[in-house]
Structure formats: structure tokens, C-alpha cells
Tab-separated table of C-alpha atoms in Angstrom:
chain	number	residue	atom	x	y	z
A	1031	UNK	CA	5.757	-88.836	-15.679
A	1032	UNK	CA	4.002	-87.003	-12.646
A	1033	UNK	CA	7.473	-85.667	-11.257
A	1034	UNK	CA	8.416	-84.531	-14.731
A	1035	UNK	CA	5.152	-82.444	-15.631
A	1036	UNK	CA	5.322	-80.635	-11.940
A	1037	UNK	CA	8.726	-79.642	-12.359
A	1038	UNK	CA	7.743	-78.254	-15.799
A	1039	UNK	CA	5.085	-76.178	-13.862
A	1040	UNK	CA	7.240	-75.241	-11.071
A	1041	UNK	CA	9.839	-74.008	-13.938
A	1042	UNK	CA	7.659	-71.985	-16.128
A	1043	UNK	CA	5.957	-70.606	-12.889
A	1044	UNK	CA	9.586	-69.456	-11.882
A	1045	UNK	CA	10.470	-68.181	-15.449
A	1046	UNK	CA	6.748	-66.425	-15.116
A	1047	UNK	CA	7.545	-65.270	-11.998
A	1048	UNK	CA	11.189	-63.502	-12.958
A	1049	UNK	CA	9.596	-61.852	-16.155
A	1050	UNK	CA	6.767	-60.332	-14.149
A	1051	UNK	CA	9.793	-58.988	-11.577
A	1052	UNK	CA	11.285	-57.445	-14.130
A	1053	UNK	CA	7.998	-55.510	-15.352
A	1054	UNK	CA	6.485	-54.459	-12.350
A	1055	UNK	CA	9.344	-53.856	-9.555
A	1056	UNK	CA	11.177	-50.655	-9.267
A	1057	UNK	CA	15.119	-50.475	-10.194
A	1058	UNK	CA	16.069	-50.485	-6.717
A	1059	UNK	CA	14.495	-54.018	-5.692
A	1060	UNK	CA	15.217	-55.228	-9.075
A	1061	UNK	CA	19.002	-54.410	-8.112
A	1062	UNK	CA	18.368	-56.559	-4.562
A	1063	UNK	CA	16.928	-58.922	-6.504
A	1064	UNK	CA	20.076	-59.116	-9.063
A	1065	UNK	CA	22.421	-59.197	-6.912
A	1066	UNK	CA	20.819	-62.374	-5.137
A	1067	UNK	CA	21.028	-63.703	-8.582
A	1068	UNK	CA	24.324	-63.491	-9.144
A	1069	UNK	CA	25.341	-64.661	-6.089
A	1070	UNK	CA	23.183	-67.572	-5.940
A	1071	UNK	CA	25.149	-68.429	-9.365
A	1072	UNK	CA	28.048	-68.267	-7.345
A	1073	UNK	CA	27.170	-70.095	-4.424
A	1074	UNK	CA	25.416	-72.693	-6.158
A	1075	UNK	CA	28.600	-73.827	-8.438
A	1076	UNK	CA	30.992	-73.146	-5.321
A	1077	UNK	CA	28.453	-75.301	-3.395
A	1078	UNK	CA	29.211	-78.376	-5.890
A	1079	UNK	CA	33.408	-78.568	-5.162
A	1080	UNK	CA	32.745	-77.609	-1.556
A	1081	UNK	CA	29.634	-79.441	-0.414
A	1082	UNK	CA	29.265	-82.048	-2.624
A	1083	UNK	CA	33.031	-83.178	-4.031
A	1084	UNK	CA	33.653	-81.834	0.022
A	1085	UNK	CA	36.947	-80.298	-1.401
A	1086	UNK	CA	37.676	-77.671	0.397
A	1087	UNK	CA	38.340	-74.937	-2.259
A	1088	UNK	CA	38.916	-71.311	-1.609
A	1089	UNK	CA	39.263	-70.346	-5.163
A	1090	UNK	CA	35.947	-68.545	-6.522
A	1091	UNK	CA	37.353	-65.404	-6.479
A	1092	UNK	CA	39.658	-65.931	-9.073
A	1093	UNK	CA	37.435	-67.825	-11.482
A	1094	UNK	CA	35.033	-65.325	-10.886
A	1095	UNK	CA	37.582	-62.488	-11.725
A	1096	UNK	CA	38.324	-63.879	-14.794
A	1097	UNK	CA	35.030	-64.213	-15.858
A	1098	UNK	CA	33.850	-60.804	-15.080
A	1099	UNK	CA	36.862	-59.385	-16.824
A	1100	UNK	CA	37.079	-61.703	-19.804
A	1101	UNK	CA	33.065	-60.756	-20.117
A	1102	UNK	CA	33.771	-56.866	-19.913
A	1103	UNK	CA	36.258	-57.044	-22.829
A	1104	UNK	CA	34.049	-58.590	-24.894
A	1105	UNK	CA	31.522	-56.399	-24.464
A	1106	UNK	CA	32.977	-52.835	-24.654
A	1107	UNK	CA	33.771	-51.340	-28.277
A	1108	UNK	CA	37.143	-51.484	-29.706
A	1109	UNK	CA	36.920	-47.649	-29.914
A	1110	UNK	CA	36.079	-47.252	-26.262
A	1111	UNK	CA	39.181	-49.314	-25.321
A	1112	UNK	CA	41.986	-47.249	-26.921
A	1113	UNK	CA	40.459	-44.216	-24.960
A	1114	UNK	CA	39.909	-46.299	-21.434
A	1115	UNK	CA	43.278	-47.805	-21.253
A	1116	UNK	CA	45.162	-44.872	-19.397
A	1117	UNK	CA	48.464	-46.428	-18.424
A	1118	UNK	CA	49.317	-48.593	-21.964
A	1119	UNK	CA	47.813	-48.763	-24.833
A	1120	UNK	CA	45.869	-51.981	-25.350
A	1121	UNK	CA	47.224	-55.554	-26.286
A	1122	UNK	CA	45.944	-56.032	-30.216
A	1123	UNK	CA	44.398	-59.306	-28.900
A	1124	UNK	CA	42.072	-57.150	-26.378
A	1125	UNK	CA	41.221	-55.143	-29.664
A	1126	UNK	CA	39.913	-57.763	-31.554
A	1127	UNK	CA	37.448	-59.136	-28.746
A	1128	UNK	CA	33.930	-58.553	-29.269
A	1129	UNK	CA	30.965	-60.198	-28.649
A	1130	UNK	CA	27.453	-60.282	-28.071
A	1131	UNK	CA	26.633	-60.468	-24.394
A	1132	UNK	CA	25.312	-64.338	-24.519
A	1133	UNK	CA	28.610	-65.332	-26.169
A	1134	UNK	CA	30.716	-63.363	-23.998
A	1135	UNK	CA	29.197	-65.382	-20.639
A	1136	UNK	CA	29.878	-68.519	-22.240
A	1137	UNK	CA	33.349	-67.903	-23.394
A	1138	UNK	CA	33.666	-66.393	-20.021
A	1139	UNK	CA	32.282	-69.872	-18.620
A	1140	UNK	CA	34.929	-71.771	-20.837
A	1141	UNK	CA	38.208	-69.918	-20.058
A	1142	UNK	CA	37.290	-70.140	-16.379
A	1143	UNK	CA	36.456	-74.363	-16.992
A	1144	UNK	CA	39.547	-74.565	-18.832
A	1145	UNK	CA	41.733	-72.793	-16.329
A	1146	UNK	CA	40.261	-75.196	-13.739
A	1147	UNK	CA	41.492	-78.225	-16.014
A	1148	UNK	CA	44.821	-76.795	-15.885
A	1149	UNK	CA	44.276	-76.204	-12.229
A	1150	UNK	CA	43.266	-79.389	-11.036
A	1151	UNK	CA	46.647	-81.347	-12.240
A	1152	UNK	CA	48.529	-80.109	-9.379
A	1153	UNK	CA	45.618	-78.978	-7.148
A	1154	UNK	CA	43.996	-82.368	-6.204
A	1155	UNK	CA	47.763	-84.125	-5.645
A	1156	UNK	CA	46.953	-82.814	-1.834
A	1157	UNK	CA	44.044	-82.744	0.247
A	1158	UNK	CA	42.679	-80.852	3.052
A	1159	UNK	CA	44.372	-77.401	4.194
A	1160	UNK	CA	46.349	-78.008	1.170
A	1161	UNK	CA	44.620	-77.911	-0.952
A	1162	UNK	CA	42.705	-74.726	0.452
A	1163	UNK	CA	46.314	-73.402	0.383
A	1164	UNK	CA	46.889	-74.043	-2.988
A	1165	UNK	CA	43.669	-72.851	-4.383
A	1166	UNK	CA	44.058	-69.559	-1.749
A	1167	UNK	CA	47.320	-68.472	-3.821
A	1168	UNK	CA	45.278	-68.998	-7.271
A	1169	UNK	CA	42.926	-66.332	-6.328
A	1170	UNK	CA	46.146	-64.331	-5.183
A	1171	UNK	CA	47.607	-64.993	-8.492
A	1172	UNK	CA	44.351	-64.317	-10.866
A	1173	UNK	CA	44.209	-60.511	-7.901
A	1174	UNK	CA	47.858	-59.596	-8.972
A	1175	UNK	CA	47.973	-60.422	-12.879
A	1176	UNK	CA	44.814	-57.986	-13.180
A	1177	UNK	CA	46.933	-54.968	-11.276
A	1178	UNK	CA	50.191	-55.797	-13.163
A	1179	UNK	CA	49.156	-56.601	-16.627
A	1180	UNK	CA	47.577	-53.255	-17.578
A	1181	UNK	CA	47.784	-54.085	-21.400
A	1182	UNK	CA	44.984	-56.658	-20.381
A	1183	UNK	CA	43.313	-55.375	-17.461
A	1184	UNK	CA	43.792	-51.965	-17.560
A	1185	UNK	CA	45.846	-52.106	-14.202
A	1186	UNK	CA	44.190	-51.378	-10.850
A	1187	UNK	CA	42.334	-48.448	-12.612
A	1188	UNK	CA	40.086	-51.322	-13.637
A	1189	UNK	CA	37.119	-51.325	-16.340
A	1190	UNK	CA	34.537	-49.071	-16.797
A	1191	UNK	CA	31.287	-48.162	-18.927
A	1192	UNK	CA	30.749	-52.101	-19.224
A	1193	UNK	CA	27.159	-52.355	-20.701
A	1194	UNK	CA	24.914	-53.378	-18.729
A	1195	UNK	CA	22.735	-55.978	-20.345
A	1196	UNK	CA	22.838	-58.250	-16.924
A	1197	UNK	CA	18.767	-57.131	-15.788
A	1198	UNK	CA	16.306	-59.627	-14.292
A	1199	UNK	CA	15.494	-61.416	-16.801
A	1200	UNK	CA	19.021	-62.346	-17.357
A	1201	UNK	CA	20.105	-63.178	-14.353
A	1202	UNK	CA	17.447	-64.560	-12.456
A	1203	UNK	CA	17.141	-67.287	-15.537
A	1204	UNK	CA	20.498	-68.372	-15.309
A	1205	UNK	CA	20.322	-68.411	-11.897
A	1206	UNK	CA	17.200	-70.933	-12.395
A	1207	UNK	CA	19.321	-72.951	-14.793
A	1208	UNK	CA	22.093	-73.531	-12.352
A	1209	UNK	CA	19.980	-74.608	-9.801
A	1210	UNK	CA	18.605	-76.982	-12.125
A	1211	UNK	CA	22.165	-78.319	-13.510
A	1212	UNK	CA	23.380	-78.760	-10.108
A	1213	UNK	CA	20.330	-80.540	-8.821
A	1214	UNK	CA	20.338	-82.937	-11.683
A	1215	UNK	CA	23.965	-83.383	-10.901
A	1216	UNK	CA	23.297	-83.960	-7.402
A	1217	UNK	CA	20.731	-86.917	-7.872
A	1218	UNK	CA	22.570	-88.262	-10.477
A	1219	UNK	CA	24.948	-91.124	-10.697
A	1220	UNK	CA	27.706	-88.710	-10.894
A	1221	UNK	CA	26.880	-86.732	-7.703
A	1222	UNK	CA	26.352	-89.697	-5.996
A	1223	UNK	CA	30.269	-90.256	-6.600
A	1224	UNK	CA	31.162	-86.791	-5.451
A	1225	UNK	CA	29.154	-87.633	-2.319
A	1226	UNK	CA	31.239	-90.635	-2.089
A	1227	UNK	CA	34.431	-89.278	-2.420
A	1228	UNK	CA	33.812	-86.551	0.274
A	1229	UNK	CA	32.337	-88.883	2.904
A	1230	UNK	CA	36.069	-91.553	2.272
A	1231	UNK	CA	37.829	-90.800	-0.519
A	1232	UNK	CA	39.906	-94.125	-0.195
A	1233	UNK	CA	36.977	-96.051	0.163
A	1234	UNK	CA	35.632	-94.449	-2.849
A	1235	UNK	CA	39.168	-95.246	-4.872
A	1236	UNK	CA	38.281	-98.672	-3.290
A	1237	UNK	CA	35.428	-98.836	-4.759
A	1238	UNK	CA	37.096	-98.246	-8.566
A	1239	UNK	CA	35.372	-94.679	-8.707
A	1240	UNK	CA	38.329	-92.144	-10.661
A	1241	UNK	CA	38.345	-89.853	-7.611
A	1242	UNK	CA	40.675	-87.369	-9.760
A	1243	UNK	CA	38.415	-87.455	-12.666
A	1244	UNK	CA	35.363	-86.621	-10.734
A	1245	UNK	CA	37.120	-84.166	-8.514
A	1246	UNK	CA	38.158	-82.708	-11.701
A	1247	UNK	CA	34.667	-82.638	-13.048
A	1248	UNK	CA	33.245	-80.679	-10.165
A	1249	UNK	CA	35.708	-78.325	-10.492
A	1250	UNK	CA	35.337	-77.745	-14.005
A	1251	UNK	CA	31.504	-77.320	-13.399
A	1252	UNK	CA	32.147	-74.897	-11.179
A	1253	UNK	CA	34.211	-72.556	-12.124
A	1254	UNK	CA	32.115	-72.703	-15.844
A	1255	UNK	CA	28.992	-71.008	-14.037
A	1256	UNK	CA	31.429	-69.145	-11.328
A	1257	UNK	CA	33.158	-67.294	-14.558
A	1258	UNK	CA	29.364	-66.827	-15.978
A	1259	UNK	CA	28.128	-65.521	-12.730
A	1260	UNK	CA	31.339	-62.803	-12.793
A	1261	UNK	CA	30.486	-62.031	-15.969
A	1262	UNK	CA	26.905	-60.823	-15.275
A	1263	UNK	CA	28.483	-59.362	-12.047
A	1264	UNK	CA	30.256	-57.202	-14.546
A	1265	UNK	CA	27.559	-56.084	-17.199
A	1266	UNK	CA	25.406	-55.712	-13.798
A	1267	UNK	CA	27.974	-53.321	-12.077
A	1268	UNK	CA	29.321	-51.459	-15.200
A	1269	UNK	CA	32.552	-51.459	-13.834
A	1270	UNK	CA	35.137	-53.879	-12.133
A	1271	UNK	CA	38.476	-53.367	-10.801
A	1272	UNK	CA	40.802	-56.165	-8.953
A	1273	UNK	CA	39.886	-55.348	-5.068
A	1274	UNK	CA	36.588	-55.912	-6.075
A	1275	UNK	CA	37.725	-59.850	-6.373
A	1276	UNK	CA	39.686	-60.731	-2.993
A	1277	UNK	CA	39.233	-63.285	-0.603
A	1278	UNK	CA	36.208	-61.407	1.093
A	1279	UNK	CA	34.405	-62.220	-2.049
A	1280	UNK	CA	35.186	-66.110	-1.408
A	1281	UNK	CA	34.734	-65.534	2.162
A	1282	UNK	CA	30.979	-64.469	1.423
A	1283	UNK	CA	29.838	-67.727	-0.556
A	1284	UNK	CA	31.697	-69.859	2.125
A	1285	UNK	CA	29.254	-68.763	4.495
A	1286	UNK	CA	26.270	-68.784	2.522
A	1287	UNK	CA	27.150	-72.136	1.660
A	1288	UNK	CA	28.005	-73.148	5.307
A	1289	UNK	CA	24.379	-71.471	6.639
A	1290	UNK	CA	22.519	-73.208	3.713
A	1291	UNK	CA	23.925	-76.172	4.213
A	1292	UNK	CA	27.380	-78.303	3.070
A	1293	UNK	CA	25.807	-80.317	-0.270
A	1294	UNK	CA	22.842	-79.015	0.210
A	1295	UNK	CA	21.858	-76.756	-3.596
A	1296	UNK	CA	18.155	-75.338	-2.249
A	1297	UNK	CA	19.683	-74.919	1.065
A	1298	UNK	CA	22.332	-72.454	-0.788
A	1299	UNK	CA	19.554	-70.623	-2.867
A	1300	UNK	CA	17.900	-69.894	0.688
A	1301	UNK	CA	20.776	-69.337	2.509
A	1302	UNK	CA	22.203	-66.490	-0.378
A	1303	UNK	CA	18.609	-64.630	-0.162
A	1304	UNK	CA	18.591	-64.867	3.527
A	1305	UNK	CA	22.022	-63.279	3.575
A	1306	UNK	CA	22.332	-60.773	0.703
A	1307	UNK	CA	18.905	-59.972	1.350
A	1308	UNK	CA	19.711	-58.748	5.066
A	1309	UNK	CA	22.420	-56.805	4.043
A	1310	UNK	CA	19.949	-54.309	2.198
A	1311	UNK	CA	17.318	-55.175	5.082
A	1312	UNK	CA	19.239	-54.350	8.217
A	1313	UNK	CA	20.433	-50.817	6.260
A	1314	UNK	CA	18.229	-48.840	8.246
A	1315	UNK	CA	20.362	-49.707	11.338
A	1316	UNK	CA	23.388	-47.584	9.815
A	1317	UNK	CA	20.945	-44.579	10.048
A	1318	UNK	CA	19.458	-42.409	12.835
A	1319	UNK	CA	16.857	-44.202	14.398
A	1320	UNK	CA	14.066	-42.816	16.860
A	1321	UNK	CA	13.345	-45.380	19.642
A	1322	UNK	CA	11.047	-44.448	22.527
A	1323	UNK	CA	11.173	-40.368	21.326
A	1324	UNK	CA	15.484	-41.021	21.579
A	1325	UNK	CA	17.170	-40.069	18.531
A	1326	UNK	CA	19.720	-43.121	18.733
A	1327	UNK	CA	22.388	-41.199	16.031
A	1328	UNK	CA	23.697	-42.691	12.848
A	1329	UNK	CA	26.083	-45.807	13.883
A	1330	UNK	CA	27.882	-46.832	10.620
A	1331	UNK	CA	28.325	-50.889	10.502
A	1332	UNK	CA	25.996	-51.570	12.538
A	1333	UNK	CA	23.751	-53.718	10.583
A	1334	UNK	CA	27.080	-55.932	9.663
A	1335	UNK	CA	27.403	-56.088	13.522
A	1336	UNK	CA	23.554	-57.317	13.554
A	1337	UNK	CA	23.639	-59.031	10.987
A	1338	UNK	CA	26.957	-61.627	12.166
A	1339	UNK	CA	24.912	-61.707	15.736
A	1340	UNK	CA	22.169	-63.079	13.814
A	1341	UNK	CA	24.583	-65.564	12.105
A	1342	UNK	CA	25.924	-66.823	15.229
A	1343	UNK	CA	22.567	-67.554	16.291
A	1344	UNK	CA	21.445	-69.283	13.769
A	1345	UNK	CA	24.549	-71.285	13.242
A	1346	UNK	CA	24.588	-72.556	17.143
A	1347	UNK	CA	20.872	-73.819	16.782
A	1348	UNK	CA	21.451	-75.206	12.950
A	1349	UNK	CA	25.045	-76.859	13.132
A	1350	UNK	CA	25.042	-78.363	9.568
A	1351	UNK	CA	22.992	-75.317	8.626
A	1352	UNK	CA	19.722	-74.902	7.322
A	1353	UNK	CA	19.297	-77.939	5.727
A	1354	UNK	CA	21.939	-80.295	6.213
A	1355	UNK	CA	23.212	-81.929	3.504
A	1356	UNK	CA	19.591	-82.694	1.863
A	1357	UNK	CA	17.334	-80.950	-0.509
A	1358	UNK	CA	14.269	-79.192	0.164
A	1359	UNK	CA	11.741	-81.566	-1.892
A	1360	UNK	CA	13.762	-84.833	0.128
A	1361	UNK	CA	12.566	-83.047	3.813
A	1362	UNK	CA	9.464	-81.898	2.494
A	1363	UNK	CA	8.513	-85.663	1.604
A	1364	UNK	CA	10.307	-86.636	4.919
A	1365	UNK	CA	7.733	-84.680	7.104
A	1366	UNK	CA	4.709	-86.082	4.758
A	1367	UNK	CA	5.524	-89.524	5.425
A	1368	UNK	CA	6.166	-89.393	8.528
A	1369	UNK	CA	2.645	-87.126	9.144
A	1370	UNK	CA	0.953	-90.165	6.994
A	1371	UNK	CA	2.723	-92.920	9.519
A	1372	UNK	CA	1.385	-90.666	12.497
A	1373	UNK	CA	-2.114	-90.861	11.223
């Protein structure tokens, strides 16, 4: 009953916390701020396949391209279609989708979950660097239907004028609501068999755990809150088109999720402010500097360069990343017993 009334407070503290964000900062840390958001959606769900189920996916771009698209053509008028579609006119099914911006992140969620369902048949018959393979060419796949089906996607001149309803409030609560669906998955007796089938997945099958159907769980999970987080990526950008959606945008949550932590939810959260954060926070470095009276000149990149040094660094004194494959309240009681046993 304890536990349960402090992580009410610590909730409502959060949810406190966003709304007063969203009153008081300017637009420009409010965009920081959203764009952590988002990708802590993203990196939270791709945490769950990856670091819990320990399959190693490499498909978030494409879920997340079909939820920022499916998103964006519910939410722009009928009337604005017929005039944005340049190269064809529209499909009559892309007419007839609208919806308000709530509904439009869940369906968004549910096309992605179901496309994962469909996925996972011949996905999890292989393992490994397969099965990275496999769920490479899906993102591949999801990249090139967007540039050839124009009727649909409006070709690789993309979407635009998407409204943007995705502000703080919006995205920093669903970003608080993943973290708490993926925690209580994590503790629960259904993470524990994730855990199980990444640590020995024949041990597991051993063990009379459905290693497909929980595999296939994870996966659905995922890509629900990986199509909701492209959604708000859409409605927070305005506009999308398919090279926003290759495999650097996969390659970005694999190492936030590798510096957090493999399994490790609150080590992803920290590990996606830490590193979208410094992206903004090292942008000084691309500008002319004066160090010691020496103008140093504008060096473009540079704060990427920084920024991967910093990486390394971290990565060579934190080898399982920031925390491991535990939770922040699990080493936070660690250290307190083990500071009561000292005294």
C-alpha cells in the first residue's frame, strides 16, 4: 500500500511537472524537451524487443514510418489533400481518413501492432543476425513503398502542413505512460519470461514458456507505442517525408538503448535525455568560438565529433551501460541496504 501511494505521488508530481513545462518554458526548450519525448517513446518500446525479449531487431524505423504517416493522413483535411498531392491525385481511401488527433495515434499504434503480428510469423523462425537481417529489409520495404506509392504517400515529396497538436503536454504524458507500461511489464510475470527467453531461449522452451508467443507479444508492444511515438513525431514536425525514416533513425535508439542499458527502461529514459539533449548542448561547438582572445572559426560537425568522443568514453568505463540491465529504484535500494549493512 506504501509503494502504491508513492508512485501515485511520483506520477502526479511528473504530470505536475510536464504541465508547468509547458506554461512557463519558451518554444525553443519546449521543442528540446519534445523531442526527448518522442524519442524516449521510441526507445522505451524498442528497449522491450531489444533489451528485454534480447531480440535483436533493427526494425523501428519502419513501424515508426508508418505511424507518423498513417497519423498525418488522419489529421490533414480532405480539402488540403487534393491540393498537396502533386504527382497523383489521392487514393479515395486517403480521402475518407479523418480523425481527431487522439484517435489518429491510436489507430496509428494499431496498424503498426498489427503489421508486427503479420511480421513476426516469419520473423522469429530465425534468430540472431537473422533475424536483424530480416527485420533490416522491413524498414527497407516500409522506406520504398512511401517513395513509390504516391497515391498514399504522396511520393518522396512527402507530407506537409500536418497540424501540430503534438506540444508538451502531449508528449511528455505519453512518454510517462510508456515508461509506466513497460515497467509494469518488466516486473511482471510476463517480462520475467522475456528475460528468460533472452538469457536461453531453449531453456526457456524447456521450461514450457511459448517463446513465439511472448516474442510475439513484445513485438506487438512495441511497435504499438513505436507507431504512436511517429505519429507525434509527425504532428510535432508538421511535415514528414521517407529519408526522414532510414536506418540512421534505428541506428539512434540502438545506441540510446545500448548507453542506457540492454533491459534496462529508466536506464533508456536517461540515456535518450543524455543523448538528444547533447545534441542541442554541444551546438555551440559548430560556431565560432573565442578561446584565450583566438577566434577558433566556425567548424561544422564538430559537436557530433564531441559528442561520439564522449560516447566512447563513457561506453569503455560503463560496458553494459549506464545501468546494466536493472532499474533505477532496484540500485537505489541496492546502495541503501548495503549503507544499512555497513552501519
Amino acid at each position: 500500500m506504501k509503494n502504491a501511494i508513492i508512485k501515485l505521488l511520483l506520477i502526479l508530481a511528473t504530470l505536475l511537472a510536464i504541465a508547468w513545462a509547458h506554461r512557463t518554458l519558451d518554444s525553443y526548450t519546449l521543442s528540446i524537451l519534445n523531442n526527448i519525448a518522442i524519442f524516449a517513446i521510441l526507445a522505451l518500446s524498442y528497449n522491450l524487443i531489444n533489451g528485454v525479449a534480447g531480440q535483436f531487431s533493427l526494425e523501428p524505423n519502419g513501424f515508426v514510418a508508418v505511424g507518423a504517416y498513417v497519423t498525418a493522413l488522419f489529421l490533414i483535411p480532405p480539402s488540403d489533400k487534393v491540393d498537396m498531392f502533386a504527382l497523383v491525385d489521392p487514393a479515395p481511401m486517403v480521402l475518407h481518413m479523418h480523425a481527431g488527433f487522439l484517435p489518429a495515434l491510436v489507430i496509428s499504434g494499431l496498424v503498426a501492432m498489427m503489421l508486427a503480428l503479420l511480421l513476426s510469423i516469419p520473423v522469429f523462425r530465425v534468430r540472431g543476425d537473422y533475424l536483424a537481417i530480416v527485420t533490416l529489409g522491413f524498414g527497407f520495404i516500409i522506406r520504398i513503398f512511401a517513395i513509390n506509392q504516391p497515391a498514399y504517400t504522396n511520393g518522396a515529396l512527402g507530407l506537409n502542413d500536418i497540424p501540430e497538436y503534438a506540444d508538451f503536454l502531449w508528449t511528455g504524458s505519453i512518454a510517462l505512460l510508456t515508461l509506466i507500461v513497460m515497467l509494469h511489464i518488466v516486473f511482471s510475470r510476463h517480462g520475467r519470461a522475456m528475460k528468460a527467453v533472452r538469457d536461453d531461449e531453449d531453456a526457456a522452451t524447456a521450461m514450457g514458456i511459448n517463446t513465439f508467443r511472448i516474442k510475439t507479444a513484445a513485438f506487438m508492444t512495441s511497435a504499438f507505442f513505436e507507431g504512436v511515438g511517429g505519429g507525434l513525431l509527425a504532428s510535432f514536425l508538421s511535415t514528414i517525408s521517407p529519408d526522414q525514416f532510414s536506418f540512421l533513425l534505428t541506428f539512434q535508439l540502438l545506441i540510446i538503448i545500448v548507453l542506457g542499458g540492454l533491459g534496462s527502461m529508466t536506464g533508456a529514459l536517461l540515456a535518450t535525455i543524455l543523448v538528444m539533449g547533447s545534441m542541442e548542448w554541444l551546438r555551440f561547438l559548430d560556431s565560432d568560438m573565442v578561446i584565450f582572445g583566438m577566434h577558433t572559426g566556425a567548424h561544422p560537425g564538430m559537436r557530433m565529433v564531441v559528442f561520439a568522443v564522449l560516447l566512447i568514453i563513457m561506453m569503455l568505463f560503463a560496458r553494459k551501460g549506464l545501468f546494466g540491465d536493472r532499474e533505477l529504484p532496484q540500485i537505489l535500494r541496492e546502495k541503501f541496504r548495503r549503507k544499512k549493512g555497513e552501519a
